[in-house]
mmCIF file of C-alpha atoms in Angstrom:
data_model
loop_
_atom_site.group_PDB
_atom_site.id
_atom_site.type_symbol
_atom_site.label_atom_id
_atom_site.label_comp_id
_atom_site.label_asym_id
_atom_site.label_seq_id
_atom_site.Cartn_x
_atom_site.Cartn_y
_atom_site.Cartn_z
ATOM 1 C CA UNK A 1 85.926 -9.755 38.152
ATOM 2 C CA UNK A 2 85.491 -7.667 41.287
ATOM 3 C CA UNK A 3 82.126 -9.469 41.899
ATOM 4 C CA UNK A 4 83.787 -12.830 41.507
ATOM 5 C CA UNK A 5 86.374 -11.880 44.147
ATOM 6 C CA UNK A 6 83.969 -10.600 46.526
ATOM 7 C CA UNK A 7 81.921 -13.928 45.974
ATOM 8 C CA UNK A 8 85.199 -15.930 46.682
ATOM 9 C CA UNK A 9 86.059 -13.759 49.864
ATOM 10 C CA UNK A 10 82.496 -14.072 51.299
ATOM 11 C CA UNK A 11 82.734 -17.780 50.733
ATOM 12 C CA UNK A 12 86.184 -17.959 52.515
ATOM 13 C CA UNK A 13 84.917 -15.955 55.478
ATOM 14 C CA UNK A 14 81.648 -18.136 55.874
ATOM 15 C CA UNK A 15 83.892 -21.314 55.855
ATOM 16 C CA UNK A 16 86.292 -19.725 58.291
ATOM 17 C CA UNK A 17 83.244 -18.712 60.579
ATOM 18 C CA UNK A 18 81.752 -22.315 60.186
ATOM 19 C CA UNK A 19 85.085 -23.916 61.104
ATOM 20 C CA UNK A 20 85.347 -21.780 64.139
ATOM 21 C CA UNK A 21 81.901 -22.389 65.278
ATOM 22 C CA UNK A 22 82.416 -26.142 64.922
ATOM 23 C CA UNK A 23 85.477 -25.930 66.911
ATOM 24 C CA UNK A 24 83.727 -23.926 69.904
ATOM 25 C CA UNK A 25 80.864 -26.571 69.781
ATOM 26 C CA UNK A 26 83.304 -29.444 69.891
ATOM 27 C CA UNK A 27 85.215 -27.639 72.879
ATOM 28 C CA UNK A 28 82.009 -27.207 74.860
ATOM 29 C CA UNK A 29 80.205 -30.584 74.439
ATOM 30 C CA UNK A 30 80.842 -34.016 74.907
ATOM 31 C CA UNK A 31 79.779 -36.909 72.403
ATOM 32 C CA UNK A 32 76.920 -38.712 74.202
ATOM 33 C CA UNK A 33 74.951 -41.801 73.832
ATOM 34 C CA UNK A 34 73.443 -41.901 77.327
ATOM 35 C CA UNK A 35 69.798 -40.914 76.244
ATOM 36 C CA UNK A 36 66.640 -42.688 74.814
ATOM 37 C CA UNK A 37 68.137 -43.340 71.278
ATOM 38 C CA UNK A 38 71.640 -44.622 71.967
ATOM 39 C CA UNK A 39 72.000 -45.491 68.329
ATOM 40 C CA UNK A 40 72.665 -41.786 67.727
ATOM 41 C CA UNK A 41 75.976 -40.278 69.009
ATOM 42 C CA UNK A 42 75.257 -36.765 69.594
ATOM 43 C CA UNK A 43 77.416 -33.782 70.920
ATOM 44 C CA UNK A 44 75.579 -32.599 74.042
ATOM 45 C CA UNK A 45 76.136 -30.346 76.875
ATOM 46 C CA UNK A 46 75.976 -32.580 79.982
ATOM 47 C CA UNK A 47 77.034 -32.204 83.503
ATOM 48 C CA UNK A 48 80.633 -32.832 82.591
ATOM 49 C CA UNK A 49 80.649 -29.515 80.548
ATOM 50 C CA UNK A 50 81.260 -26.048 82.331
ATOM 51 C CA UNK A 51 78.505 -24.615 79.910
ATOM 52 C CA UNK A 52 75.803 -27.018 81.732
ATOM 53 C CA UNK A 53 76.230 -24.822 84.825
ATOM 54 C CA UNK A 54 76.240 -21.422 83.376
ATOM 55 C CA UNK A 55 73.336 -19.062 83.903
ATOM 56 C CA UNK A 56 72.651 -15.557 83.061
ATOM 57 C CA UNK A 57 73.260 -13.016 85.925
ATOM 58 C CA UNK A 58 74.925 -15.857 88.045
ATOM 59 C CA UNK A 59 78.415 -15.556 86.873
ATOM 60 C CA UNK A 60 80.491 -12.742 85.743
ATOM 61 C CA UNK A 61 82.016 -14.891 83.165
ATOM 62 C CA UNK A 62 78.568 -15.726 81.613
ATOM 63 C CA UNK A 63 79.145 -13.039 78.884
ATOM 64 C CA UNK A 64 82.379 -14.499 78.054
ATOM 65 C CA UNK A 65 80.786 -17.906 77.140
ATOM 66 C CA UNK A 66 80.687 -18.621 73.319
ATOM 67 C CA UNK A 67 76.929 -19.288 73.199
ATOM 68 C CA UNK A 68 74.479 -17.081 75.053
ATOM 69 C CA UNK A 69 71.421 -19.660 74.531
ATOM 70 C CA UNK A 70 72.791 -23.076 73.418
ATOM 71 C CA UNK A 71 69.414 -25.107 73.486
ATOM 72 C CA UNK A 72 70.869 -27.092 70.673
ATOM 73 C CA UNK A 73 73.169 -28.638 73.267
ATOM 74 C CA UNK A 74 70.387 -30.329 75.026
ATOM 75 C CA UNK A 75 68.439 -33.410 73.870
ATOM 76 C CA UNK A 76 64.949 -32.482 74.913
ATOM 77 C CA UNK A 77 62.323 -35.196 75.879
ATOM 78 C CA UNK A 78 60.034 -34.769 73.154
ATOM 79 C CA UNK A 79 62.784 -34.924 70.552
ATOM 80 C CA UNK A 80 63.953 -38.169 72.198
ATOM 81 C CA UNK A 81 60.543 -39.741 72.010
ATOM 82 C CA UNK A 82 60.136 -38.571 68.438
ATOM 83 C CA UNK A 83 63.484 -39.938 67.297
ATOM 84 C CA UNK A 84 62.845 -43.169 69.243
ATOM 85 C CA UNK A 85 59.290 -43.405 67.355
ATOM 86 C CA UNK A 86 60.998 -43.060 63.983
ATOM 87 C CA UNK A 87 63.872 -45.667 64.658
ATOM 88 C CA UNK A 88 61.275 -48.116 65.996
ATOM 89 C CA UNK A 89 58.806 -47.548 63.095
ATOM 90 C CA UNK A 90 61.009 -46.699 59.909
ATOM 91 C CA UNK A 91 58.052 -47.073 57.665
ATOM 92 C CA UNK A 92 56.779 -43.700 58.589
ATOM 93 C CA UNK A 93 59.657 -41.884 56.845
ATOM 94 C CA UNK A 94 61.304 -44.695 54.714
ATOM 95 C CA UNK A 95 61.722 -43.162 51.180
ATOM 96 C CA UNK A 96 59.794 -39.827 52.210
ATOM 97 C CA UNK A 97 60.866 -36.417 52.310
ATOM 98 C CA UNK A 98 61.138 -35.112 55.853
ATOM 99 C CA UNK A 99 61.598 -31.713 57.415
ATOM 100 C CA UNK A 100 62.872 -31.224 60.981
ATOM 101 C CA UNK A 101 61.561 -28.064 62.253
ATOM 102 C CA UNK A 102 63.322 -26.314 64.891
ATOM 103 C CA UNK A 103 65.862 -29.111 64.627
ATOM 104 C CA UNK A 104 68.176 -28.119 67.610
ATOM 105 C CA UNK A 105 70.918 -30.780 67.671
ATOM 106 C CA UNK A 106 69.304 -32.481 64.603
ATOM 107 C CA UNK A 107 68.477 -35.858 66.533
ATOM 108 C CA UNK A 108 64.947 -36.214 64.898
ATOM 109 C CA UNK A 109 66.014 -35.475 61.430
ATOM 110 C CA UNK A 110 69.171 -37.852 61.938
ATOM 111 C CA UNK A 111 66.914 -40.601 63.167
ATOM 112 C CA UNK A 112 64.819 -40.227 59.940
ATOM 113 C CA UNK A 113 67.879 -40.727 57.803
ATOM 114 C CA UNK A 114 68.893 -43.812 59.996
ATOM 115 C CA UNK A 115 65.477 -44.909 59.298
ATOM 116 C CA UNK A 116 65.620 -44.461 55.374
ATOM 117 C CA UNK A 117 64.107 -41.172 54.652
ATOM 118 C CA UNK A 118 64.838 -40.005 51.123
ATOM 119 C CA UNK A 119 65.751 -36.574 52.234
ATOM 120 C CA UNK A 120 65.762 -34.329 55.384
ATOM 121 C CA UNK A 121 65.490 -30.446 55.450
ATOM 122 C CA UNK A 122 66.959 -29.431 58.896
ATOM 123 C CA UNK A 123 65.407 -26.223 59.917
ATOM 124 C CA UNK A 124 66.435 -23.974 62.704
ATOM 125 C CA UNK A 125 66.499 -20.003 62.991
ATOM 126 C CA UNK A 126 69.910 -20.358 64.961
ATOM 127 C CA UNK A 127 72.759 -20.912 62.570
ATOM 128 C CA UNK A 128 74.840 -22.413 65.511
ATOM 129 C CA UNK A 129 72.221 -25.131 65.831
ATOM 130 C CA UNK A 130 72.588 -25.958 61.969
ATOM 131 C CA UNK A 131 76.300 -26.199 62.669
ATOM 132 C CA UNK A 132 75.761 -28.418 65.588
ATOM 133 C CA UNK A 133 73.579 -30.553 63.373
ATOM 134 C CA UNK A 134 76.180 -30.794 60.637
ATOM 135 C CA UNK A 135 78.697 -32.061 63.251
ATOM 136 C CA UNK A 136 76.123 -34.753 64.534
ATOM 137 C CA UNK A 137 75.598 -35.820 61.178
ATOM 138 C CA UNK A 138 79.251 -36.382 60.526
ATOM 139 C CA UNK A 139 79.570 -38.183 63.876
ATOM 140 C CA UNK A 140 76.927 -40.559 62.780
ATOM 141 C CA UNK A 141 78.576 -41.018 59.471
ATOM 142 C CA UNK A 142 75.782 -39.503 57.381
ATOM 143 C CA UNK A 143 76.612 -36.917 54.665
ATOM 144 C CA UNK A 144 76.262 -33.308 55.653
ATOM 145 C CA UNK A 145 76.830 -31.525 52.334
ATOM 146 C CA UNK A 146 73.938 -28.826 51.739
ATOM 147 C CA UNK A 147 71.800 -30.225 48.892
ATOM 148 C CA UNK A 148 74.263 -32.960 47.751
ATOM 149 C CA UNK A 149 73.029 -36.501 47.121
ATOM 150 C CA UNK A 150 75.131 -38.874 49.119
ATOM 151 C CA UNK A 151 76.175 -42.310 48.099
ATOM 152 C CA UNK A 152 72.928 -43.794 49.855
ATOM 153 C CA UNK A 153 70.856 -41.565 47.515
ATOM 154 C CA UNK A 154 69.797 -39.396 50.547
ATOM 155 C CA UNK A 155 69.989 -35.616 50.621
ATOM 156 C CA UNK A 156 70.060 -33.311 53.357
ATOM 157 C CA UNK A 157 69.407 -29.356 53.266
ATOM 158 C CA UNK A 158 69.975 -26.639 56.064
ATOM 159 C CA UNK A 159 67.468 -23.564 56.206
ATOM 160 C CA UNK A 160 68.019 -20.888 58.796
ATOM 161 C CA UNK A 161 65.047 -18.848 58.435
ATOM 162 C CA UNK A 162 61.496 -18.961 59.980
ATOM 163 C CA UNK A 163 59.259 -21.392 57.825
ATOM 164 C CA UNK A 164 56.353 -21.552 60.232
ATOM 165 C CA UNK A 165 53.114 -20.600 58.370
ATOM 166 C CA UNK A 166 54.523 -21.578 54.805
ATOM 167 C CA UNK A 167 53.074 -24.441 53.197
ATOM 168 C CA UNK A 168 54.397 -25.743 51.147
ATOM 169 C CA UNK A 169 57.698 -24.139 52.459
ATOM 170 C CA UNK A 170 59.164 -21.866 49.912
ATOM 171 C CA UNK A 171 62.657 -23.587 50.133
ATOM 172 C CA UNK A 172 61.296 -26.980 48.852
ATOM 173 C CA UNK A 173 60.528 -26.048 45.302
ATOM 174 C CA UNK A 174 58.740 -28.784 43.665
ATOM 175 C CA UNK A 175 59.724 -31.322 46.259
ATOM 176 C CA UNK A 176 57.846 -30.369 49.316
ATOM 177 C CA UNK A 177 57.957 -32.320 52.525
ATOM 178 C CA UNK A 178 55.829 -35.479 53.183
ATOM 179 C CA UNK A 179 56.426 -35.664 56.917
ATOM 180 C CA UNK A 180 57.129 -32.750 59.234
ATOM 181 C CA UNK A 181 58.858 -33.433 62.711
ATOM 182 C CA UNK A 182 58.224 -31.057 65.657
ATOM 183 C CA UNK A 183 59.765 -31.555 68.883
ATOM 184 C CA UNK A 184 59.635 -29.496 71.928
ATOM 185 C CA UNK A 185 58.482 -26.301 70.318
ATOM 186 C CA UNK A 186 55.289 -25.322 72.118
ATOM 187 C CA UNK A 187 57.124 -23.262 74.659
ATOM 188 C CA UNK A 188 55.081 -20.187 74.526
ATOM 189 C CA UNK A 189 51.324 -19.277 73.799
ATOM 190 C CA UNK A 190 52.475 -17.462 70.605
ATOM 191 C CA UNK A 191 54.666 -20.227 69.375
ATOM 192 C CA UNK A 192 52.046 -22.989 70.097
ATOM 193 C CA UNK A 193 49.309 -21.250 68.194
ATOM 194 C CA UNK A 194 51.420 -20.492 65.203
ATOM 195 C CA UNK A 195 52.545 -24.241 65.205
ATOM 196 C CA UNK A 196 49.020 -25.561 65.775
ATOM 197 C CA UNK A 197 47.606 -23.596 62.680
ATOM 198 C CA UNK A 198 50.590 -24.452 60.466
ATOM 199 C CA UNK A 199 50.468 -28.200 61.384
ATOM 200 C CA UNK A 200 46.759 -28.222 60.250
ATOM 201 C CA UNK A 201 47.625 -26.451 57.132
ATOM 202 C CA UNK A 202 50.272 -28.968 56.278
ATOM 203 C CA UNK A 203 48.043 -31.913 57.088
ATOM 204 C CA UNK A 204 45.420 -30.503 54.996
ATOM 205 C CA UNK A 205 47.465 -29.827 51.951
ATOM 206 C CA UNK A 206 47.558 -25.952 52.295
ATOM 207 C CA UNK A 207 47.629 -23.794 49.386
ATOM 208 C CA UNK A 208 47.983 -23.444 46.430
ATOM 209 C CA UNK A 209 45.376 -25.760 45.398
ATOM 210 C CA UNK A 210 46.675 -29.170 44.757
ATOM 211 C CA UNK A 211 49.641 -29.029 47.172
ATOM 212 C CA UNK A 212 50.289 -32.275 48.771
ATOM 213 C CA UNK A 213 49.381 -33.054 52.538
ATOM 214 C CA UNK A 214 52.159 -33.944 54.896
ATOM 215 C CA UNK A 215 51.982 -36.215 57.918
ATOM 216 C CA UNK A 216 52.938 -33.900 60.981
ATOM 217 C CA UNK A 217 54.692 -35.860 63.968
ATOM 218 C CA UNK A 218 54.954 -34.062 67.183
ATOM 219 C CA UNK A 219 56.885 -35.075 70.220
ATOM 220 C CA UNK A 220 56.146 -33.176 73.568
ATOM 221 C CA UNK A 221 56.013 -34.291 77.367
ATOM 222 C CA UNK A 222 52.831 -32.424 77.871
ATOM 223 C CA UNK A 223 53.864 -28.901 78.583
ATOM 224 C CA UNK A 224 51.235 -26.347 79.194
ATOM 225 C CA UNK A 225 51.257 -24.619 75.897
ATOM 226 C CA UNK A 226 51.239 -27.842 73.993
ATOM 227 C CA UNK A 227 47.952 -28.789 75.941
ATOM 228 C CA UNK A 228 46.410 -25.629 74.804
ATOM 229 C CA UNK A 229 47.389 -26.189 71.247
ATOM 230 C CA UNK A 230 46.666 -29.926 71.049
ATOM 231 C CA UNK A 231 42.869 -29.712 70.370
ATOM 232 C CA UNK A 232 43.257 -26.868 68.088
ATOM 233 C CA UNK A 233 45.804 -28.851 65.997
ATOM 234 C CA UNK A 234 43.567 -32.050 66.084
ATOM 235 C CA UNK A 235 46.530 -34.174 67.449
ATOM 236 C CA UNK A 236 46.053 -37.838 68.260
ATOM 237 C CA UNK A 237 48.438 -40.003 70.582
ATOM 238 C CA UNK A 238 50.504 -42.390 68.420
ATOM 239 C CA UNK A 239 52.809 -43.595 71.289
ATOM 240 C CA UNK A 240 53.832 -42.801 74.777
ATOM 241 C CA UNK A 241 57.184 -43.187 76.178
ATOM 242 C CA UNK A 242 58.514 -43.282 79.722
ATOM 243 C CA UNK A 243 62.017 -41.762 79.850
ATOM 244 C CA UNK A 244 64.179 -42.465 82.674
ATOM 245 C CA UNK A 245 64.618 -39.436 84.998
ATOM 246 C CA UNK A 246 68.208 -39.003 84.077
ATOM 247 C CA UNK A 247 66.996 -38.347 80.563
ATOM 248 C CA UNK A 248 64.584 -35.801 81.493
ATOM 249 C CA UNK A 249 66.614 -33.188 83.630
ATOM 250 C CA UNK A 250 66.137 -30.621 80.775
ATOM 251 C CA UNK A 251 62.332 -30.542 81.115
ATOM 252 C CA UNK A 252 62.280 -29.853 85.011
ATOM 253 C CA UNK A 253 60.771 -31.916 87.736
ATOM 254 C CA UNK A 254 57.437 -34.023 87.398
ATOM 255 C CA UNK A 255 57.844 -35.273 83.817
ATOM 256 C CA UNK A 256 58.375 -38.777 82.805
ATOM 257 C CA UNK A 257 55.676 -39.738 80.155
ATOM 258 C CA UNK A 258 56.372 -38.271 76.778
ATOM 259 C CA UNK A 259 53.957 -38.478 73.758
ATOM 260 C CA UNK A 260 54.337 -38.731 70.087
ATOM 261 C CA UNK A 261 51.394 -37.317 68.207
ATOM 262 C CA UNK A 262 50.174 -36.932 64.775
ATOM 263 C CA UNK A 263 47.898 -34.190 63.345
ATOM 264 C CA UNK A 264 44.937 -35.002 61.394
ATOM 265 C CA UNK A 265 42.809 -32.856 58.999
ATOM 266 C CA UNK A 266 39.604 -31.690 60.686
ATOM 267 C CA UNK A 267 37.606 -33.444 58.150
ATOM 268 C CA UNK A 268 39.373 -36.839 58.873
ATOM 269 C CA UNK A 269 38.031 -36.839 62.449
ATOM 270 C CA UNK A 270 34.527 -38.012 61.981
ATOM 271 C CA UNK A 271 33.789 -39.622 65.322
ATOM 272 C CA UNK A 272 33.864 -36.392 67.294
ATOM 273 C CA UNK A 273 36.006 -37.762 69.948
ATOM 274 C CA UNK A 274 38.698 -35.489 71.507
ATOM 275 C CA UNK A 275 42.200 -36.950 71.100
ATOM 276 C CA UNK A 276 44.104 -38.475 73.849
ATOM 277 C CA UNK A 277 46.729 -35.944 74.949
ATOM 278 C CA UNK A 278 48.753 -37.946 77.401
ATOM 279 C CA UNK A 279 50.339 -36.720 80.656
ATOM 280 C CA UNK A 280 50.886 -33.072 81.622
ATOM 281 C CA UNK A 281 53.954 -32.125 83.330
#
């Protein structure tokens, strides 16, 4: 009886914290469609928001802000291109199981659901990002109940621990993903190396023997560490998008062309040609 009461109390506290987090996200963001995928309404940190201008060390009030590193509040260019590609090419995910790695605001996974994916795992090590994703699912009238099958037959799942290196991911049981989405995660040498090796493992099928391969789709504007990892991950360019400058402010100056790439198993690359990598920022 005591155990049941503790479980109920923990559940109540979790729901209360989630409700508070959703309220803070709503208070410090605006619903925005001014991006490369206007089909998606997303709660984002824009120039209209005070949080947009907050910087560590520049304001005595920075420590008082509710989020110390709200990366989930920005629609990064690789994610925009990746989501655009899925909406324009729904056959890549229709009826398939998808995992959105480092999902941030959840845009790529939401685009996959809109394109007809059977299920999407939203994965991010920041619990606030997952709450932001739940909010964005709701705004776009998509079910956001963890593990439940919606009226459309689609299912979503939220995973907050680091999955990089696991293939198939332990959280997927007997329904491992068929498509992996990676947007704008090549931000350091270590992250790029881990992602490149993991992408190859997923594209080849990984272990245990007999585990199915996945199609790995990557969106990136050609950042330095992405370039270093691209050949290692055997990436090939699928599409290049030129984002308007007003959609690119998050990535810094000098960007514009954003690529969507697919990872091929090494054995499949028989012509010896180096993959086209697109534009460096």
